[in-house]
Short mmCIF file of C-alpha atoms in Angstrom, two decimals:
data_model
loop_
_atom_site.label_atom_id
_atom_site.label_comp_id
_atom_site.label_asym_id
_atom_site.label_seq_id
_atom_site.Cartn_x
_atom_site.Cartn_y
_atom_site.Cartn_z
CA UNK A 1 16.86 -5.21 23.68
CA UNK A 2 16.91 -2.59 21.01
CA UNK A 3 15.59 -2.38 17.49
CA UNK A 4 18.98 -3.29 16.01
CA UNK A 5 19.63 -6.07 18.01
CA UNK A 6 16.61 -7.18 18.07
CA UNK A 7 16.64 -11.25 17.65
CA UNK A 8 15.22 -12.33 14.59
CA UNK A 9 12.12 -14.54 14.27
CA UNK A 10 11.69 -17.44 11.84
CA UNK A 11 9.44 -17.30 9.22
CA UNK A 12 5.73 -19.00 9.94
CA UNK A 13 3.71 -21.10 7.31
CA UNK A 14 1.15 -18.12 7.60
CA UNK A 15 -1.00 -15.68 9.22
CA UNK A 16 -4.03 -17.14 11.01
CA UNK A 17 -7.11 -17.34 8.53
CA UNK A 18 -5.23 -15.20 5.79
CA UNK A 19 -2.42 -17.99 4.69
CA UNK A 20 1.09 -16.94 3.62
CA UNK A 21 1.82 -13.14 3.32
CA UNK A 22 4.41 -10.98 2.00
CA UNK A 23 4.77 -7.50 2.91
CA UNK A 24 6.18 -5.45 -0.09
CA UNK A 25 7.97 -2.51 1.41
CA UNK A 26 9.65 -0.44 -1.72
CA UNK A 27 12.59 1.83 -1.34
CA UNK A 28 14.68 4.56 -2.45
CA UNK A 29 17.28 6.02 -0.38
CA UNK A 30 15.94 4.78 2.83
CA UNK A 31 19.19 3.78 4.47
CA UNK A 32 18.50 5.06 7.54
CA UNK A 33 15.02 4.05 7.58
CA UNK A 34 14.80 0.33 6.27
CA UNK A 35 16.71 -1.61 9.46
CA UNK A 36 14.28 0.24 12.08
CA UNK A 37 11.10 -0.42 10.11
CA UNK A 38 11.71 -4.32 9.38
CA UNK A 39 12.88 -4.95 12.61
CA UNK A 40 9.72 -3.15 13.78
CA UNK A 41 7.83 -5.25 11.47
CA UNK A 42 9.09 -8.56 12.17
CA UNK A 43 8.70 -8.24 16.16
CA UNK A 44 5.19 -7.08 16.00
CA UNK A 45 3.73 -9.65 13.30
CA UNK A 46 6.35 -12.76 13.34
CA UNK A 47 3.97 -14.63 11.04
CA UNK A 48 4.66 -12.38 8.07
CA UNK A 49 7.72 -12.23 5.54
CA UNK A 50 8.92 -9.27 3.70
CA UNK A 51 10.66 -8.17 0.28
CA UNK A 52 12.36 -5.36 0.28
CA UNK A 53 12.36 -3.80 -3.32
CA UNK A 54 15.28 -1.71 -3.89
CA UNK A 55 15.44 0.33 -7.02
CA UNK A 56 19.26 0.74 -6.76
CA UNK A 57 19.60 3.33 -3.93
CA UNK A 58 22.98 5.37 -3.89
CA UNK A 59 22.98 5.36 -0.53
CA UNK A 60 23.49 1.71 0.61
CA UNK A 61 19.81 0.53 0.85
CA UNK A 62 20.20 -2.41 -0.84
CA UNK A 63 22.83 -3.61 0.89
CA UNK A 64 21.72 -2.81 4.20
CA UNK A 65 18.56 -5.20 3.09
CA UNK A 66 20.66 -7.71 1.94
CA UNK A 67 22.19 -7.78 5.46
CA UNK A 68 19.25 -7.93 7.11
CA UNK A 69 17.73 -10.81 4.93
CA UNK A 70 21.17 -12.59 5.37
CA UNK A 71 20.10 -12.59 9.20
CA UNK A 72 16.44 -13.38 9.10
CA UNK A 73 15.17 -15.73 6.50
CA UNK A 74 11.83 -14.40 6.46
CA UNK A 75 13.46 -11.23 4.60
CA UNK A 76 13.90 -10.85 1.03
CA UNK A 77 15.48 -8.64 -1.39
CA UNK A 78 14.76 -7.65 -4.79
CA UNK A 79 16.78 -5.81 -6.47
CA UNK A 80 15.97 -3.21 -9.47
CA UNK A 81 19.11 -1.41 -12.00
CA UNK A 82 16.96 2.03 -10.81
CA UNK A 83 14.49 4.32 -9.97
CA UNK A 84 11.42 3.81 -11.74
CA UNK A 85 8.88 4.68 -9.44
CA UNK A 86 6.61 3.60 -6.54
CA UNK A 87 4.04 1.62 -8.72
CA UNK A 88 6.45 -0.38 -11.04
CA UNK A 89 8.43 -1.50 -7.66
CA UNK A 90 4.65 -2.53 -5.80
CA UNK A 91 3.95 -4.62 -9.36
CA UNK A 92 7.20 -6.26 -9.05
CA UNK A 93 7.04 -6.97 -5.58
CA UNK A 94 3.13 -8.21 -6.24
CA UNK A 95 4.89 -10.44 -9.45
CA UNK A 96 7.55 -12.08 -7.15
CA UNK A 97 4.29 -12.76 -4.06
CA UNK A 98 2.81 -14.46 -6.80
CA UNK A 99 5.79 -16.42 -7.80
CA UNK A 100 6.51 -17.92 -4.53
CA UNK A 101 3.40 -18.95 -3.46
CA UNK A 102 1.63 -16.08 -1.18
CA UNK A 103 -1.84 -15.75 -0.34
CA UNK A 104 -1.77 -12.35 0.01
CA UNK A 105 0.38 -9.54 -0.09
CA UNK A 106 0.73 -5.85 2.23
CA UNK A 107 1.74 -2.35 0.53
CA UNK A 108 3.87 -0.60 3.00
CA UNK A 109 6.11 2.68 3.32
CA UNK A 110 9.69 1.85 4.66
CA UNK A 111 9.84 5.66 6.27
CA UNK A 112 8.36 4.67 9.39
CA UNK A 113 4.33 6.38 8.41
CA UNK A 114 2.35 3.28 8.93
CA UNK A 115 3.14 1.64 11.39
CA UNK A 116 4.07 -1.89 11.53
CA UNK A 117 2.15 -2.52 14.40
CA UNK A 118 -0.83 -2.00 13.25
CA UNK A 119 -0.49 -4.22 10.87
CA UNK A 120 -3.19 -7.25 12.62
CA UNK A 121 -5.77 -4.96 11.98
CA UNK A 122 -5.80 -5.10 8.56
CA UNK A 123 -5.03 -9.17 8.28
CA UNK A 124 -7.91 -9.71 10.86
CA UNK A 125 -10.19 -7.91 8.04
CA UNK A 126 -8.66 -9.69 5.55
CA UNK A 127 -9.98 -12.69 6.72
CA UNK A 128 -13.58 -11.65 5.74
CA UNK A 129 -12.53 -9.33 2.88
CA UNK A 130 -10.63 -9.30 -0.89
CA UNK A 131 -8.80 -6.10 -0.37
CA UNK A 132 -8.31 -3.94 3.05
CA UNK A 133 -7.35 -0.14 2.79
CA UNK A 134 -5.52 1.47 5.58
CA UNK A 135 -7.89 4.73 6.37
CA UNK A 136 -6.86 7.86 8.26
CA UNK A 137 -10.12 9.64 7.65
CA UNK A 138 -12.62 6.82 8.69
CA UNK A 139 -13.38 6.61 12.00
CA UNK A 140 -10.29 6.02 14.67
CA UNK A 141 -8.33 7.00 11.84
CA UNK A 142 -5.54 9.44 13.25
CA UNK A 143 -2.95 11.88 11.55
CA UNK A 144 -0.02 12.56 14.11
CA UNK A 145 1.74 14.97 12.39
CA UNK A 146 1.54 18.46 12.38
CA UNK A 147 1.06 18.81 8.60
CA UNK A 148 1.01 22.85 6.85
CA UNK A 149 -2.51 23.67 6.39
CA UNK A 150 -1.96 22.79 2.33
CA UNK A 151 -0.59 19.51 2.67
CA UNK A 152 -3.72 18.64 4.83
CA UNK A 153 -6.33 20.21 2.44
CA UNK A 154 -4.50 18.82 -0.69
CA UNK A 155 -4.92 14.78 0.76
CA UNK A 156 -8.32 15.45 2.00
CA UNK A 157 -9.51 17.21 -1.39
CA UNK A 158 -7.53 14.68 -3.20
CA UNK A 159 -9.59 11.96 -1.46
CA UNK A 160 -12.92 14.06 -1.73
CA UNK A 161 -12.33 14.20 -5.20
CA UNK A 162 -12.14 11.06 -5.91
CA UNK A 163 -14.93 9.70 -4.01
CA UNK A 164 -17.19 12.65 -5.76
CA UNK A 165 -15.42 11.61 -9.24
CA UNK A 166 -15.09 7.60 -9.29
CA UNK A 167 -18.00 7.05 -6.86
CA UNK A 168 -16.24 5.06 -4.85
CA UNK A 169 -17.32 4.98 -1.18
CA UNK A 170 -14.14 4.83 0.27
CA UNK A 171 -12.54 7.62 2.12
CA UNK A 172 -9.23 7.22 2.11
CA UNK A 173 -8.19 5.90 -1.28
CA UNK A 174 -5.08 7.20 -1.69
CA UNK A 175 -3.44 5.73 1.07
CA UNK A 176 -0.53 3.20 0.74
CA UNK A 177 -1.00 1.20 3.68
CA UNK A 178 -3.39 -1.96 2.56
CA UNK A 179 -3.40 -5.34 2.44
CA UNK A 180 -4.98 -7.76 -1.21
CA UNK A 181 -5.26 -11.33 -1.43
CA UNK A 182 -2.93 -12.26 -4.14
CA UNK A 183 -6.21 -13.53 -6.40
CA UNK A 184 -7.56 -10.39 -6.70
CA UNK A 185 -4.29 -8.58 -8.39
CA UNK A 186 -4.79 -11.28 -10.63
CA UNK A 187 -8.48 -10.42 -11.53
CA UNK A 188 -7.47 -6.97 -11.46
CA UNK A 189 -4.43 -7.30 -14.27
CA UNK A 190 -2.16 -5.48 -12.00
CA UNK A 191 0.64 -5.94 -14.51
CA UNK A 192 -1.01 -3.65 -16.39
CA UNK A 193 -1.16 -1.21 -14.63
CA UNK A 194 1.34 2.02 -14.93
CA UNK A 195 0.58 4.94 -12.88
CA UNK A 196 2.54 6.11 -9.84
CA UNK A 197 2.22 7.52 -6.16
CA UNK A 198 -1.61 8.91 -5.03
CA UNK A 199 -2.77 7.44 -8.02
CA UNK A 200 -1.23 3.95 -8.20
CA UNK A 201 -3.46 3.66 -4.71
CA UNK A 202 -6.84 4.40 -6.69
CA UNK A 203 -5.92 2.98 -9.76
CA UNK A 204 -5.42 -0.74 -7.70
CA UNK A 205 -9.05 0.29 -5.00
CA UNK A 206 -10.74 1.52 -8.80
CA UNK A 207 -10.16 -1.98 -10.22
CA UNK A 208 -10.68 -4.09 -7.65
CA UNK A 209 -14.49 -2.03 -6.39
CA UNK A 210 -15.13 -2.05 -10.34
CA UNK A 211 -14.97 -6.56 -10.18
CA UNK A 212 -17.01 -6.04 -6.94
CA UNK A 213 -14.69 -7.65 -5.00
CA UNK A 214 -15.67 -6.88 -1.36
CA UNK A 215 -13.18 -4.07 0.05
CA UNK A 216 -13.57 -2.43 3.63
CA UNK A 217 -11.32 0.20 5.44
CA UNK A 218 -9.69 0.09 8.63
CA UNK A 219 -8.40 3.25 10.79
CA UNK A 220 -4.53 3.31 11.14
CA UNK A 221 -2.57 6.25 12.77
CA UNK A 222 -0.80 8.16 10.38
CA UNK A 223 2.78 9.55 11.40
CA UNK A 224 5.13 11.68 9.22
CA UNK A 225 8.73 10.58 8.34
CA UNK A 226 11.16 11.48 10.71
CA UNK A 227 14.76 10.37 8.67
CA UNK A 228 14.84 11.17 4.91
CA UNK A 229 13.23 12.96 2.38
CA UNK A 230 9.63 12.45 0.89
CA UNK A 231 9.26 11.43 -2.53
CA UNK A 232 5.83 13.16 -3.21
CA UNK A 233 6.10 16.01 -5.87
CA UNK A 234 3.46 17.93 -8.22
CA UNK A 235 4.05 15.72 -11.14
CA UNK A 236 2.14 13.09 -8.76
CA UNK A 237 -0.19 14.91 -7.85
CA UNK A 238 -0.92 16.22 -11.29
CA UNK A 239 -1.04 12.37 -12.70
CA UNK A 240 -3.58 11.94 -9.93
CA UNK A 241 -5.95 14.62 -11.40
CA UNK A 242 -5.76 13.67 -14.52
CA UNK A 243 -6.20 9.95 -14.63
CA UNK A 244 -8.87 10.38 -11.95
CA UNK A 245 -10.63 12.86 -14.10
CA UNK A 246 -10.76 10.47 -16.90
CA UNK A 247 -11.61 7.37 -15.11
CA UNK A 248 -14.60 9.21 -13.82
CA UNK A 249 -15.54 10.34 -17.08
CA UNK A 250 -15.19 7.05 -18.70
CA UNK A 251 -17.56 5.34 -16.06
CA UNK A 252 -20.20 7.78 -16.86
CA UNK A 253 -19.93 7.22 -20.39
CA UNK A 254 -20.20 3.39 -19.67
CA UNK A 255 -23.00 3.90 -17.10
CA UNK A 256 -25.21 6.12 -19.70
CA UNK A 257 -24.68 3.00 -22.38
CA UNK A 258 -25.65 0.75 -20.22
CA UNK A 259 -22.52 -1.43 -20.79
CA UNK A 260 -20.36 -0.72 -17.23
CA UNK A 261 -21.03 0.14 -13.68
CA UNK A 262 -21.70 -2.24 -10.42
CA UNK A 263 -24.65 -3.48 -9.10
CA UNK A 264 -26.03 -2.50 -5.34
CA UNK A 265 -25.32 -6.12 -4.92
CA UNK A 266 -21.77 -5.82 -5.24
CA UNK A 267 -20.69 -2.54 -3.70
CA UNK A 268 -17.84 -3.04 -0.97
CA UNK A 269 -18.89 -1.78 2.49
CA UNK A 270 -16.75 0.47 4.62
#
């Protein structure tokens, strides 16, 4: 049977140990993209639903979604008037988990780069954990694609810096493949928070190490797009840098007033 004709499953009353989740897949012209990934999704962890968050796509996205979810119960739509980025459409998507009663809720690209079936490794550490990050630079962690040289050194630097500048053990925080239990956005004031792409991913891993909530990584394989176009651009990266910077900067302040900081107690293992 192929991926488009694939039968759909009925939703469960939750994932073994975890409870109910919702994976949040966001999108932006994704047409060709969105069908193959949920019906990925839905054969390879049946005890999951999903909520597509479309912010208005010209190119049909939204309604493709709509007739998917008018198929398979277990998928949802939400829809937004537009484009207003990657971490306003994860906070929605987090709001509307929260609303309906989840337990815990999965960050995942609709392009096809994490793949769905590797999604029971991250639920099976969920069980033990608050908050599990997707890692391609931990060990088993794999990047298929034959990235250019820059693109490489810019996400490993990006991560390196990060690490060196938040002190954060965790080598892969900019990754968008993860997995929180819906009480920890809560502790977290996820609402709150407004930055986009790389930095959306430490901003949410900053917040949650900083409560000492108990956060581990997983390896996933990473694999490039292969329909559409990325939505990464310098402007992201840039916001990265910055806010990174600063974040540092303000935990050393707090650290040398003795006022902020974690104990050895609480740090997450990886």
């Amino acid at each position: 049977m192929s991926e488009d004709t694939a039968t759909p499953k009925p939703p469960s009353d939750g994932y073994p140990g975890v409870g109910r989740v919702l994976v949040v897949i966001p999108t932006y012209n994704e047409a060709d993209n969105i069908g193959i990934i949920t019906h990925r999704l839905r054969r390879a962890v049946p005890d999951v639903d999903v909520l597509v968050v479309d912010d208005n796509s010209p190119d049909g996205t939204g309604k493709i979604a709509d007739g998917l979810a008018a198929e398979d119960p277990a998928i949802h739509v939400l829809h937004r008037p537009g484009k207003q980025g990657l971490g306003v459409a994860y906070v929605a998507g987090f709001a509307w988990a929260r609303e309906h009663g989840y337990d815990a809720v999965v960050e995942m690209d609709a392009d096809g780069s994490h793949s769905p079936e590797e999604l029971p490794r991250l639920l099976d550490a969920l069980r033990d954990a608050d908050a599990v990050l997707g890692s391609r630079y931990v060990e088993g962690g794999k990047i298929l694609v034959d990235w250019p040289m820059h693109r490489l050194l810019l996400s490993r630097s990006a991560n390196l810096y990060t690490r060196l500048a938040l002190g954060m053990p965790f080598r892969d925080a900019t990754g968008g493949f993860r997995a929180y239990r819906v009480r920890v956005l809560d502790a977290i004031d996820v609402g709150s928070v407004a930055s986009q792409g790389y930095c959306f991913q430490v901003d949410l891993a900053w917040r949650a190490y900083q409560r000492g909530f108990r956060v581990v990584e997983v390896p996933i394989t990473f694999a490039d797009r292969e329909r559409g176009a990325s939505k990464m651009s310098s402007a992201i990266v840039r916001e990265a840098l910055v806010r990174v910077t600063v974040w540092g900067a303000q935990a050393r302040l707090a650290r040398l007033r003795g006022i902020g900081g974690r104990t050895a107690a609480a740090r997450p293992e990886v």
